[in-house]
Each structure stands twice: as structure tokens, then as C-alpha cells.
Amino acid sequence: MINKVAIVLNGPIDCFLTGSIRDYAFVIAVDGGLNHLVKYDMDADLFIGDYDSVNDDAKGYIETSNITHVDYNEDKDKTDFELALEYVKEKCKIKTVDIYCAMGGREDHTMTVLNNVLAYSKDLNITVYGGDQAVKVLNEGDEIKVVNRIDVTSFSMVPVDEEFTVSIKSAKWELDHETVSRSSSLLMSNKAMGDHALITAHKNRAFLFITLFI
């Protein structure tokens, strides 16, 4: 069993959503994300949503299975995804979370997902998967290794705060306590060398995007 929580959203299906979902300790379907799981005969432990994007097959699954469901009205101040993160933070013992079907659709949805992930990143260890990328938040003080594998084509960072100070070792382009502005493109499209690149966030935060060959 994978000692993580999986959250499945209603974005485009990609190759990250595989049968390994069955091995997660806890699976949350966020509204239309249940459509994806039902389509590929994968179960969820919890449904959270307002049903605005749930198809008939998924509604039938809710009615006939033992899935726990937390239902909301469409008129609310938080997205279904943010409510799912809130649920994990407050009610789940496991705080490591993988998010699937989160990117590659509407840009406003993607940006909102990433903003929600940023807001909860100090309480939850979150990785977002979508399209051909995996995304994590680098909080101040974090050290993250990016492995040098044939399927890892590049990594990039996008600063969240105005001044982000970072070191990068064992990479094509290395930095030592470099302070990068939020508007800079300096941290785009780097490549791990040796076994892995080591990234250290010294001050403030950034998104780390790892692009995969899939």
C-alpha cells in the first residue's frame, strides 16, 4: 500500500492516472474526478463535490457503492478541490498527497489549483500531476532532489515571492544563493547531472516543475 492520499480532479485524463491509484491508502474523488475513476473501474473512498460535473455513471456509483460522500451546493466560496485539501488537512492522519488530472484543461482552473496547493503546502506534502509534468512547492528551507533519468527531460522553477533565493547543485546550470525576482526567467529548463540535482530554497518560495518524457 502507498501511504499517501490520492485526489483525483476533473481535468483531462493523462497517463499519470493508472491502476496504481488502487494502492493508495485513501482516494478522494473531487466532483467530476469520480467520472474518471468509474470509467476505468477504480474505486474512491470519499467523494467531495457539488455534482455540477458528475455524469450518470458516477452518480450511479455513489448510489450503489459504500463510498462516503460530502455534498455541497454549487453556490459556495471555495472550490471543490480546496474543500478536499481542507478535509485532508483537518481529518486525515496522512499528510502526503498526490493530485491527479489537475492540469492541461482550462488555464484559470490550473492556476487556481496551483494557488490552492501553495496555500496548503506548509501543512501538506503535495505533488500535482498533469499533462507531462509533476509540480511541487518549494518552501523556504526545503531541499529537493531531481533525479537524472531518461524520462526526466528538464526542471524549472517559477518564483512565487518577489525575491526567491536558491542554490542548485549537480545541474547543467548551477547557482549558489542566487536571488531571483518573480519576473525573471533565469530558472527555466535546467537539467540534472550525475545521479540527481539538488535544489535548496534559502528564502521565500517557488513552484518546481519537472517535465517528463511520456
PDB file of C-alpha atoms in Angstrom, residues 50 72-84 86 90 112 116 120:
ATOM      1  CA  ASP A  50     -21.437  19.820  -5.729  1.00  0.00           C
ATOM      2  CA  TYR A  72     -22.030  20.834  -1.270  1.00  0.00           C
ATOM      3  CA  ASN A  73     -24.251  23.332  -3.035  1.00  0.00           C
ATOM      4  CA  GLU A  74     -22.935  24.897  -6.220  1.00  0.00           C
ATOM      5  CA  ASP A  75     -23.105  28.368  -4.662  1.00  0.00           C
ATOM      6  CA  LYS A  76     -20.148  28.465  -2.279  1.00  0.00           C
ATOM      7  CA  ASP A  77     -16.979  30.445  -1.624  1.00  0.00           C
ATOM      8  CA  LYS A  78     -14.471  27.607  -2.120  1.00  0.00           C
ATOM      9  CA  THR A  79     -13.849  25.214  -4.991  1.00  0.00           C
ATOM     10  CA  ASP A  80     -14.447  21.509  -4.503  1.00  0.00           C
ATOM     11  CA  PHE A  81     -10.691  20.983  -4.704  1.00  0.00           C
ATOM     12  CA  GLU A  82      -9.945  23.472  -1.940  1.00  0.00           C
ATOM     13  CA  LEU A  83     -12.571  21.742   0.200  1.00  0.00           C
ATOM     14  CA  ALA A  84     -10.801  18.433  -0.451  1.00  0.00           C
ATOM     15  CA  GLU A  86      -9.185  21.281   3.772  1.00  0.00           C
ATOM     16  CA  GLU A  90      -8.245  18.597   9.190  1.00  0.00           C
ATOM     17  CA  THR A 112      -6.478  28.143  -9.107  1.00  0.00           C
ATOM     18  CA  ASN A 116      -4.716  26.251  -3.564  1.00  0.00           C
ATOM     19  CA  TYR A 120      -1.811  24.323   1.871  1.00  0.00           C
TER      20      TYR A 120
END
